[in-house]
PDB file of C-alpha atoms in Angstrom:
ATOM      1  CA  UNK A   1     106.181 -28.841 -11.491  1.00 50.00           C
ATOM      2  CA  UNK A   2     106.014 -25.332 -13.286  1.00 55.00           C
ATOM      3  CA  UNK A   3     108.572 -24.254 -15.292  1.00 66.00           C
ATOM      4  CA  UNK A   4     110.644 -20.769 -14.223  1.00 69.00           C
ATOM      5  CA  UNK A   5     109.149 -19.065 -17.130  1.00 69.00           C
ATOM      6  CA  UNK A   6     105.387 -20.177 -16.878  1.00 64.00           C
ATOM      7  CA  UNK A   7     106.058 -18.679 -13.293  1.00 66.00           C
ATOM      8  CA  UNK A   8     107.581 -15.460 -14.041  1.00 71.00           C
ATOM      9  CA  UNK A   9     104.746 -14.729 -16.363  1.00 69.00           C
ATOM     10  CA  UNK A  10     102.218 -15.185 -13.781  1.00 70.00           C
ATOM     11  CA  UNK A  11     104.163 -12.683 -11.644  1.00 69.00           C
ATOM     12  CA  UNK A  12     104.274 -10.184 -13.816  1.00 64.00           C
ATOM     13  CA  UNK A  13     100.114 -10.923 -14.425  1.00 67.00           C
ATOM     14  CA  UNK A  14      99.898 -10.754 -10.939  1.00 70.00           C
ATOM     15  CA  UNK A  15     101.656  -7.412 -10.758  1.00 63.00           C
ATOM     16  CA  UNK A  16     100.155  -5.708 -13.785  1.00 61.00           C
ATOM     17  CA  UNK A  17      96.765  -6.620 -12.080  1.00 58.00           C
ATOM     18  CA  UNK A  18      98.036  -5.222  -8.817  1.00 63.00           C
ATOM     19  CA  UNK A  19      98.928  -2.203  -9.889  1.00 56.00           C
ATOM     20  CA  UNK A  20      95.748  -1.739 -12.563  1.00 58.00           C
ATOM     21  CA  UNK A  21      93.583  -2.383  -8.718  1.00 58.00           C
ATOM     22  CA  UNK A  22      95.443   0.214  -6.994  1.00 59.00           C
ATOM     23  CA  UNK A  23      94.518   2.408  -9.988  1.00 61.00           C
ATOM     24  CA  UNK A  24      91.241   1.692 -10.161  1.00 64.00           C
ATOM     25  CA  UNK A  25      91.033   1.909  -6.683  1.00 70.00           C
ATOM     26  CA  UNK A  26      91.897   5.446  -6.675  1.00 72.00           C
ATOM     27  CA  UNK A  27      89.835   6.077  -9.483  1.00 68.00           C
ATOM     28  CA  UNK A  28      86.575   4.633  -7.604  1.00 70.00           C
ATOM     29  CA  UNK A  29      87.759   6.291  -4.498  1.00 75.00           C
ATOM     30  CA  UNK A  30      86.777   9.921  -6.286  1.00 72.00           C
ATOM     31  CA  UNK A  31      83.809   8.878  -7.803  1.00 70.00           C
ATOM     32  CA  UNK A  32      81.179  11.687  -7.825  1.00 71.00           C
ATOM     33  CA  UNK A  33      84.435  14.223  -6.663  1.00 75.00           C
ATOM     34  CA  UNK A  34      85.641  16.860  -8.707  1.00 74.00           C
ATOM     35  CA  UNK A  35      89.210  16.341  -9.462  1.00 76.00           C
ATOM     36  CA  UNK A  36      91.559  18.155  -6.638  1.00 80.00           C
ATOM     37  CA  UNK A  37      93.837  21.147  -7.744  1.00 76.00           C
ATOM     38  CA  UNK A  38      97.265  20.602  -7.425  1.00 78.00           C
ATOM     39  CA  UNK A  39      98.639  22.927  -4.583  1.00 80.00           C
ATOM     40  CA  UNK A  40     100.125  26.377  -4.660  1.00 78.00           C
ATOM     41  CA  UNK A  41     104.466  25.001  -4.643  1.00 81.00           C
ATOM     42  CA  UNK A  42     107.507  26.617  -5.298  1.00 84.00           C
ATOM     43  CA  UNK A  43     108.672  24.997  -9.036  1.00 82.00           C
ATOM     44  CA  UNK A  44     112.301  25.305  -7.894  1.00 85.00           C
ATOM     45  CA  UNK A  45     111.554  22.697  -5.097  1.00 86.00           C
ATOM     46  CA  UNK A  46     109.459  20.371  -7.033  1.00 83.00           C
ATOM     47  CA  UNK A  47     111.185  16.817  -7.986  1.00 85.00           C
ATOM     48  CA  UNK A  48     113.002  16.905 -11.678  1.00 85.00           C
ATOM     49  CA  UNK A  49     113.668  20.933 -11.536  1.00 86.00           C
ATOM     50  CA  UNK A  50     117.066  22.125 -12.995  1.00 85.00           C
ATOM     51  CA  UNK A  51     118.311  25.015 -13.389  1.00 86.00           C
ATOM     52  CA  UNK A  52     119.188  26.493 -16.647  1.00 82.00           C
ATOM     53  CA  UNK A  53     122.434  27.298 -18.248  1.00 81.00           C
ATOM     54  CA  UNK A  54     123.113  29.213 -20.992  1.00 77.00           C
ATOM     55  CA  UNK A  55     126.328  30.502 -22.927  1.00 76.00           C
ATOM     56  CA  UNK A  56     126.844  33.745 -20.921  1.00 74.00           C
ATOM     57  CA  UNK A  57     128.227  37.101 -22.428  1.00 71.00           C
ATOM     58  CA  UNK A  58     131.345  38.700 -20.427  1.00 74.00           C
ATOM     59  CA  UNK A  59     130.644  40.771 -16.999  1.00 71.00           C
ATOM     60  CA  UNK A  60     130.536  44.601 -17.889  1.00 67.00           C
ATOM     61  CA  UNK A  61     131.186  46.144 -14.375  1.00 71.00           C
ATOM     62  CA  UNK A  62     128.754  49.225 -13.675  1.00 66.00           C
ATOM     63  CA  UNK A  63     130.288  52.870 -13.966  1.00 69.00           C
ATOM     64  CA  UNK A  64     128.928  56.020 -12.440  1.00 67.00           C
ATOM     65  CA  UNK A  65     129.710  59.450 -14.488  1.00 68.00           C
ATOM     66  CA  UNK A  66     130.661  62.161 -12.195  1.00 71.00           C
ATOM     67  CA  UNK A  67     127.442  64.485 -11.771  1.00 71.00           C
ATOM     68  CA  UNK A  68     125.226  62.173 -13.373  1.00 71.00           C
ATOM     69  CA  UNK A  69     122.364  60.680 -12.114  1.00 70.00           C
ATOM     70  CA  UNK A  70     122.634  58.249 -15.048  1.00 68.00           C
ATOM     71  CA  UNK A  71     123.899  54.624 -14.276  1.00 65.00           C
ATOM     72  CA  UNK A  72     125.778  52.507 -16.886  1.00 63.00           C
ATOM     73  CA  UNK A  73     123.376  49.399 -18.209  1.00 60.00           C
ATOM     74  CA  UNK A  74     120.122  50.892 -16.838  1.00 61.00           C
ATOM     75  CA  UNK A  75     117.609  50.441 -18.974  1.00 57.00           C
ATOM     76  CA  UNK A  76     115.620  53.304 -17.943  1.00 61.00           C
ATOM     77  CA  UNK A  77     116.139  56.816 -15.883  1.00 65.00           C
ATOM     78  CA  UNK A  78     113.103  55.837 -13.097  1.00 66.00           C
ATOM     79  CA  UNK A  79     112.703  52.466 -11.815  1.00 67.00           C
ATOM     80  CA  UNK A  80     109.711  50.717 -13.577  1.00 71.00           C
ATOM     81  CA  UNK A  81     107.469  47.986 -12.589  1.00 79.00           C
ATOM     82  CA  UNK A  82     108.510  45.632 -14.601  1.00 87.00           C
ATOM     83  CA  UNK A  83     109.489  41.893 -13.430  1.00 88.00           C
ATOM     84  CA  UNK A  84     113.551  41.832 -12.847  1.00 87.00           C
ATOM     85  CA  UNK A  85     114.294  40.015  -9.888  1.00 87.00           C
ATOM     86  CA  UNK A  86     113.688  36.287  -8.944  1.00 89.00           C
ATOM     87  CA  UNK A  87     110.039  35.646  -7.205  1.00 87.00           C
ATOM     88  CA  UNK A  88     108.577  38.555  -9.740  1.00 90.00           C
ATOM     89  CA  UNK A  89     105.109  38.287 -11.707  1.00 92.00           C
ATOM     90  CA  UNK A  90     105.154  38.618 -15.559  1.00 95.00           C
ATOM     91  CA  UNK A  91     102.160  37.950 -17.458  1.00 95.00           C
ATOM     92  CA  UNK A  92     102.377  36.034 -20.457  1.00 96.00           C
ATOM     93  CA  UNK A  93     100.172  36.440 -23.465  1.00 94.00           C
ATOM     94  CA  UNK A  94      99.997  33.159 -24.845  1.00 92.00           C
ATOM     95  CA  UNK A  95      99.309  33.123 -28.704  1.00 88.00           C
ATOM     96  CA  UNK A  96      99.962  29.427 -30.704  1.00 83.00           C
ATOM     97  CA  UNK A  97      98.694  29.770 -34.315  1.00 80.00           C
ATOM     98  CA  UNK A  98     100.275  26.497 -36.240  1.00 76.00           C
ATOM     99  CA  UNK A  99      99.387  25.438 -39.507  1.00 79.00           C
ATOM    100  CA  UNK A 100     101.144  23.182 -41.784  1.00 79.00           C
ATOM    101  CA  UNK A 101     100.205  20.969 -44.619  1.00 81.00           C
ATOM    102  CA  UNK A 102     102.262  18.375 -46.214  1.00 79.00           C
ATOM    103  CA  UNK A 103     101.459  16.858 -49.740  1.00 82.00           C
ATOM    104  CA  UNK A 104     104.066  13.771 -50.795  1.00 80.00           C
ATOM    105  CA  UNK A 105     103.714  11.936 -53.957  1.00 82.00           C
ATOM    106  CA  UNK A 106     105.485   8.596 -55.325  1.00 81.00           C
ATOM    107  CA  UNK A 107     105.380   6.611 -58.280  1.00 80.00           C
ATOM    108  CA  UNK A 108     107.847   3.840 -59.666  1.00 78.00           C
ATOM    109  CA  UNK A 109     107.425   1.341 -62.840  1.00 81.00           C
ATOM    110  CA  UNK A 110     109.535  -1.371 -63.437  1.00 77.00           C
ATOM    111  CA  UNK A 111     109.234  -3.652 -66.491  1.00 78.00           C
ATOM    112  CA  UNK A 112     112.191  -6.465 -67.273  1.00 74.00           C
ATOM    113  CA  UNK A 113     112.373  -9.672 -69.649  1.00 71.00           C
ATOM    114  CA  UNK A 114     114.213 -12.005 -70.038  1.00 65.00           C
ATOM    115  CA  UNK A 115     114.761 -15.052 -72.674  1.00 65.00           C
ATOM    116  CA  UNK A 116     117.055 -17.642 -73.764  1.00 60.00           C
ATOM    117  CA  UNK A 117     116.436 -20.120 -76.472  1.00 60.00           C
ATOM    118  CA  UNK A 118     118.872 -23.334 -78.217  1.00 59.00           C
ATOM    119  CA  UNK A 119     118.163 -24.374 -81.350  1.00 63.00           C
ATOM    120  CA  UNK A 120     121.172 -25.871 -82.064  1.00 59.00           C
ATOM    121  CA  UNK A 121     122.221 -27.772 -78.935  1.00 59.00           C
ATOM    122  CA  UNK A 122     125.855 -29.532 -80.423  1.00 53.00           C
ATOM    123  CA  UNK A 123     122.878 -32.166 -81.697  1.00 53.00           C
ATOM    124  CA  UNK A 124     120.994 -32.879 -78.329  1.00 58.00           C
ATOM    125  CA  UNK A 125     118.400 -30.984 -79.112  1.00 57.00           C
ATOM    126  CA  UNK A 126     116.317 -33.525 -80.487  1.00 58.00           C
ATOM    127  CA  UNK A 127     116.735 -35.665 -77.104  1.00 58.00           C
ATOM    128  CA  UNK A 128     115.726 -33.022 -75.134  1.00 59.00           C
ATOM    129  CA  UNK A 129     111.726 -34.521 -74.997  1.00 60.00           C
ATOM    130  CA  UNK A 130     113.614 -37.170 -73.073  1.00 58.00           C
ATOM    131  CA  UNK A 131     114.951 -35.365 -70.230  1.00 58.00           C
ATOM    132  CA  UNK A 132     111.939 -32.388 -70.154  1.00 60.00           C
ATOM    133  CA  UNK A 133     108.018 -32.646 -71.288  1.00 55.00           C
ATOM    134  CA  UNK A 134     107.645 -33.976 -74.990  1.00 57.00           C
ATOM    135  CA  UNK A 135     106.128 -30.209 -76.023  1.00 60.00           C
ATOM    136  CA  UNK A 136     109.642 -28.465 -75.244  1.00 60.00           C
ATOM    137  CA  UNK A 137     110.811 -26.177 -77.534  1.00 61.00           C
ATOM    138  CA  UNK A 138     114.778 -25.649 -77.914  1.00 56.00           C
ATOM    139  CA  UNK A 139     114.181 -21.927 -78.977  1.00 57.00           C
ATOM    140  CA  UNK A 140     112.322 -20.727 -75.875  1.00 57.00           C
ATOM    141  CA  UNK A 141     113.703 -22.856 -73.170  1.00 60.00           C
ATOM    142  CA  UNK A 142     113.591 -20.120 -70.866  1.00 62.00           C
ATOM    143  CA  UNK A 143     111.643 -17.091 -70.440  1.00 66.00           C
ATOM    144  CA  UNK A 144     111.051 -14.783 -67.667  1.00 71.00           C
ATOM    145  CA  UNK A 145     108.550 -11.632 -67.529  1.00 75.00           C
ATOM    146  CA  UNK A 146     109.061  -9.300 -64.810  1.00 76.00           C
ATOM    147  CA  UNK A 147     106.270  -6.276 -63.835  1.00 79.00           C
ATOM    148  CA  UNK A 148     106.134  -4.260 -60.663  1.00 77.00           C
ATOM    149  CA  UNK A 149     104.129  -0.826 -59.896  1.00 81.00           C
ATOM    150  CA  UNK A 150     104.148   1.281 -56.867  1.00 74.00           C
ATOM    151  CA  UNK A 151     102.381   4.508 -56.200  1.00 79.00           C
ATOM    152  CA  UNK A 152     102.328   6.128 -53.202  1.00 79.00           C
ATOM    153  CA  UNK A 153     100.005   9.247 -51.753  1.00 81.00           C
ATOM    154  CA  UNK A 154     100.488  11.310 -48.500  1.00 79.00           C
ATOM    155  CA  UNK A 155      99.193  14.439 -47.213  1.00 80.00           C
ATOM    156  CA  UNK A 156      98.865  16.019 -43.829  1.00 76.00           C
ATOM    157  CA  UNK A 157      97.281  19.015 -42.494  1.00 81.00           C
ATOM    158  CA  UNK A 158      97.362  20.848 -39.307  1.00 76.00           C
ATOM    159  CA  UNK A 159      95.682  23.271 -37.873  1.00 80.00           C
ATOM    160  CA  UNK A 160      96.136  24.541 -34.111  1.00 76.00           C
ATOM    161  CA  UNK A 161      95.395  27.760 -32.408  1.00 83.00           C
ATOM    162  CA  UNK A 162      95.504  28.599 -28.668  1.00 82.00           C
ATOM    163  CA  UNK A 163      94.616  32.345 -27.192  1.00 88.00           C
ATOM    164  CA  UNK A 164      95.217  32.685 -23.679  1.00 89.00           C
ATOM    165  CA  UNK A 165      96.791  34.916 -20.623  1.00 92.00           C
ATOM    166  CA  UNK A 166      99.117  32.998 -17.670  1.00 93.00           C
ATOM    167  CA  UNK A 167     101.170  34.612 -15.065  1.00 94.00           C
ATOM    168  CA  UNK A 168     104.506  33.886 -14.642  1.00 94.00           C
ATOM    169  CA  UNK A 169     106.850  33.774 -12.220  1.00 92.00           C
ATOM    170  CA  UNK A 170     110.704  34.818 -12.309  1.00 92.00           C
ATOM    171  CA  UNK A 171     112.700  31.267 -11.065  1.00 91.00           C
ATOM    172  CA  UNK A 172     116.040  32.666 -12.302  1.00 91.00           C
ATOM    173  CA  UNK A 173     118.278  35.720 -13.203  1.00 91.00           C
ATOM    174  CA  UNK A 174     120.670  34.843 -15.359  1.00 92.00           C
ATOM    175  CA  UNK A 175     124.116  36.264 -15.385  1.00 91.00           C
ATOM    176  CA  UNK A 176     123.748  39.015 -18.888  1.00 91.00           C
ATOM    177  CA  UNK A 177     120.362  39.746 -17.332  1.00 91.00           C
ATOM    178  CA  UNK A 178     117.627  37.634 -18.824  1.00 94.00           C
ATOM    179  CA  UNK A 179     114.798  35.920 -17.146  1.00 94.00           C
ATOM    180  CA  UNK A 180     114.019  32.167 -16.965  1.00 94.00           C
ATOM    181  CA  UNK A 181     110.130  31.864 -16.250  1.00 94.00           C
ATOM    182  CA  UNK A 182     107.962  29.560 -15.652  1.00 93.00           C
ATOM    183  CA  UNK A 183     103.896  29.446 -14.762  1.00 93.00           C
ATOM    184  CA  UNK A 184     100.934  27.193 -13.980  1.00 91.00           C
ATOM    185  CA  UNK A 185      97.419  27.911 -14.456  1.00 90.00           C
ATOM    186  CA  UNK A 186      94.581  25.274 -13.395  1.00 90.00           C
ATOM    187  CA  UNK A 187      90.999  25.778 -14.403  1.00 89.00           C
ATOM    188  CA  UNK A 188      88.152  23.565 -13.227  1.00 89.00           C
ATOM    189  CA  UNK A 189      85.025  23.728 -14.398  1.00 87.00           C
ATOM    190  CA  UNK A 190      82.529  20.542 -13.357  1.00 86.00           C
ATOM    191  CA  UNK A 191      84.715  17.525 -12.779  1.00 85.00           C
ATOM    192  CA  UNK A 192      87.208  18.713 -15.747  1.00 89.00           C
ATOM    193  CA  UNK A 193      90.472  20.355 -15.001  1.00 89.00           C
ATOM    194  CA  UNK A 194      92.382  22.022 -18.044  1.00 89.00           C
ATOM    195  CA  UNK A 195      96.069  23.001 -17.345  1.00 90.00           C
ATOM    196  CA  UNK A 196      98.225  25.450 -18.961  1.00 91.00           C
ATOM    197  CA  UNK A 197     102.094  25.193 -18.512  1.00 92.00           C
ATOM    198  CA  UNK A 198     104.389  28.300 -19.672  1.00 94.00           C
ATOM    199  CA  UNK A 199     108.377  28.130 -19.225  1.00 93.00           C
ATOM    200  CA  UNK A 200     111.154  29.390 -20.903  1.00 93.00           C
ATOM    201  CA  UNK A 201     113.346  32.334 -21.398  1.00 94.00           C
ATOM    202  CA  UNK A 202     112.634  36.011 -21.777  1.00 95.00           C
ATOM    203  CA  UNK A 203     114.680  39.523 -22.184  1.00 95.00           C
ATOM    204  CA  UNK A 204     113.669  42.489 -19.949  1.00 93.00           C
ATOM    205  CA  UNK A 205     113.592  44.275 -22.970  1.00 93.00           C
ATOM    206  CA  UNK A 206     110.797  42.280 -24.252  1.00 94.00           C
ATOM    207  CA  UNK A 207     108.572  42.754 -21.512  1.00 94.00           C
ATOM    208  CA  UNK A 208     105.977  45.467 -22.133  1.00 93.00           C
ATOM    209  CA  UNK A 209     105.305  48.539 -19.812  1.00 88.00           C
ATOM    210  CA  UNK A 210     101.846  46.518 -18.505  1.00 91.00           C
ATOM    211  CA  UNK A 211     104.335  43.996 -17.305  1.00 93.00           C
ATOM    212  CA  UNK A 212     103.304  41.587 -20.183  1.00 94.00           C
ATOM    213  CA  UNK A 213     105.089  39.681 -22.994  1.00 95.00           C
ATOM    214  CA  UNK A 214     104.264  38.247 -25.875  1.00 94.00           C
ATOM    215  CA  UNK A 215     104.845  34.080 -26.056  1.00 93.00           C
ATOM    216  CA  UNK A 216     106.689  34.421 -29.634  1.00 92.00           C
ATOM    217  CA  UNK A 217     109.419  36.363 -27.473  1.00 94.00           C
ATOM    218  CA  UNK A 218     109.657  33.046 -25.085  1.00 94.00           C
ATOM    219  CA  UNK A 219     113.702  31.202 -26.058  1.00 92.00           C
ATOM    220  CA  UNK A 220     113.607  27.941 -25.059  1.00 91.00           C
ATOM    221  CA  UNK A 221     109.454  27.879 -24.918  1.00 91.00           C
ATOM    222  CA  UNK A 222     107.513  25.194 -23.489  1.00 92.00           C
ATOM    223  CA  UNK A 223     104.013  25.456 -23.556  1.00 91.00           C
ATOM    224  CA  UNK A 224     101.346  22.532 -22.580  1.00 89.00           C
ATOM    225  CA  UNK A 225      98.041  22.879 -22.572  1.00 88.00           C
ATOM    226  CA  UNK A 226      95.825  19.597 -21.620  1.00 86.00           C
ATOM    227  CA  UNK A 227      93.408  18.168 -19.115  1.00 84.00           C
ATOM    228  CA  UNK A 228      92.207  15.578 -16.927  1.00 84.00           C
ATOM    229  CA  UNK A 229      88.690  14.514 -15.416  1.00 84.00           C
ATOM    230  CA  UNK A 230      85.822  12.441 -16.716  1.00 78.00           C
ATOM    231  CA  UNK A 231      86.001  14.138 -20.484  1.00 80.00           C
ATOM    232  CA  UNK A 232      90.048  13.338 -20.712  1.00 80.00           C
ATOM    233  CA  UNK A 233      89.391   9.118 -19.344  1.00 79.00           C
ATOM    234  CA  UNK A 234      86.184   8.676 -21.578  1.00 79.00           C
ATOM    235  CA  UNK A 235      88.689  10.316 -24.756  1.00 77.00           C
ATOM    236  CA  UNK A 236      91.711   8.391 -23.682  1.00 77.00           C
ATOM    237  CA  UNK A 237      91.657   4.682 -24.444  1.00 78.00           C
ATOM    238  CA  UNK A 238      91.972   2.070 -21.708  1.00 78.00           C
ATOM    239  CA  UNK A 239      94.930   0.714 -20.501  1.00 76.00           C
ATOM    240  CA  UNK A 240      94.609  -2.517 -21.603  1.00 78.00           C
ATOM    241  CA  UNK A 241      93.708  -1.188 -25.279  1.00 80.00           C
ATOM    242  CA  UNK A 242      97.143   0.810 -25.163  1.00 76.00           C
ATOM    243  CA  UNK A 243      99.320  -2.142 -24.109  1.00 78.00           C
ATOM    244  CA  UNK A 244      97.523  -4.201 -26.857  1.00 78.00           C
ATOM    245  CA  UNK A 245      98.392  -1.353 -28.958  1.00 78.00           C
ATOM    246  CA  UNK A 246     101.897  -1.712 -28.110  1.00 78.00           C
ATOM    247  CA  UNK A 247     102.324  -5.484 -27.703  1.00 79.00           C
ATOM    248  CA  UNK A 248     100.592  -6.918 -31.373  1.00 75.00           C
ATOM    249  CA  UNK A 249     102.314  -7.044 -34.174  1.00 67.00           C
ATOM    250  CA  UNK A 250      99.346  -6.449 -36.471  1.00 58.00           C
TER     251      UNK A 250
END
């Protein structure tokens, strides 16, 4: 008979296999296919969306001067262009320039000693080659020597730049006026497909007359840029690699 946990493990064998098969069966299914682009969808539908809350300044209510074309809070005389309302287009200039490098340093020296000796025992310390080894001395019966060094080097350098243009697309008007955006762009060129994912949150101020804004003027910013196809699986490692990577110790 097999024990409960010799038969657990083969079920979870038996799973991990399944679901690596239905995996690879995908992946064989699109051999010689260029990868599909995700469809056109409205990101305030999609699974996981939230909207976003913010601390929120106090409600000014609008006020119209007699004879005066001018309104309270507009930012402008004539309407502009710009993106205001939800379901608008901004363009977003994307520009990432990171650079950091980190140099650490560590060194520590430790020296310690330590003896006793008896010469004078109260008069047993001529019967001490009975008890220990006939060459014992009753000066140095003990002595320890103690010596540790450690010396430790880091450094790390970084150095990431990314230049593009995405469009945008209002999701949400918050209540003192700013703009939560967010924007998807898909390029595919062969049987590679490189994303670019914009969100966060902008002021109407910061958008430019051409309707554009600068990604250093994105609160809240997330920005991903990757890929998937045959380039991304033959860079990645395979899955079995990464759970071996996970599982050993050493």
């Amino acid at each position: 008979m097999f024990s409960r946990r010799f038969l657990r493990r083969i079920g979870v064998l038996t799973l991990a296999l399944g679901l690596a098969a239905c995996g690879a069966a995908d992946r064989l299914a699109n051999v010689g296919r260029a990868p599909a682009l995700s469809a056109i969808e409205d990101p305030t539908s999609q699974a996981g969306y939230k909207p976003v809350r913010m601390p929120m300044p106090d409600a000014e209510p609008a006020a119209f001067a007699s004879n005066s074309l001018w309104r309270q809070g507009s930012r402008a005389f004539f309407k502009d262009q710009r993106a205001a309302r939800v379901g608008d287009l901004v363009t977003v200039r994307v520009r990432v320039t990171d650079q950091a490098q980190f140099s650490n340093q560590t060194r520590r020296s430790r020296q310690n000693g330590e003896n006793l000796g008896a010469e004078g025992l109260m008069g047993f310390e001529t019967r001490l080659d009975r008890i220990l080894p006939d060459d014992v001395r009753g000066d140095a019966l003990v002595g320890i020597d103690s010596d540790s060094t450690s010396r430790g080097e880091g450094s790390t350098r970084r150095s990431e730049q990314l230049t593009t243009n995405v469009a945008a697309v209002v999701t949400q008007l918050l209540p003192n006026g700013n703009l939560v955006i967010e924007g998807k762009q898909e390029i595919r060129v062969n049987f590679e497909v490189r994303e670019l994912i914009v969100a966060g949150v902008v002021r109407p101020e910061d958008i430019e007359a051409d309707n554009t804004i600068d990604s250093t003027k994105i609160a809240q910013a997330r920005i991903a840029y990757g890929g998937r196809g045959h380039l991304t699986d033959v860079q990645q490692p395979r899955y079995g690699q990464q759970v071996m990577d996970i599982l050993l110790p050493f």
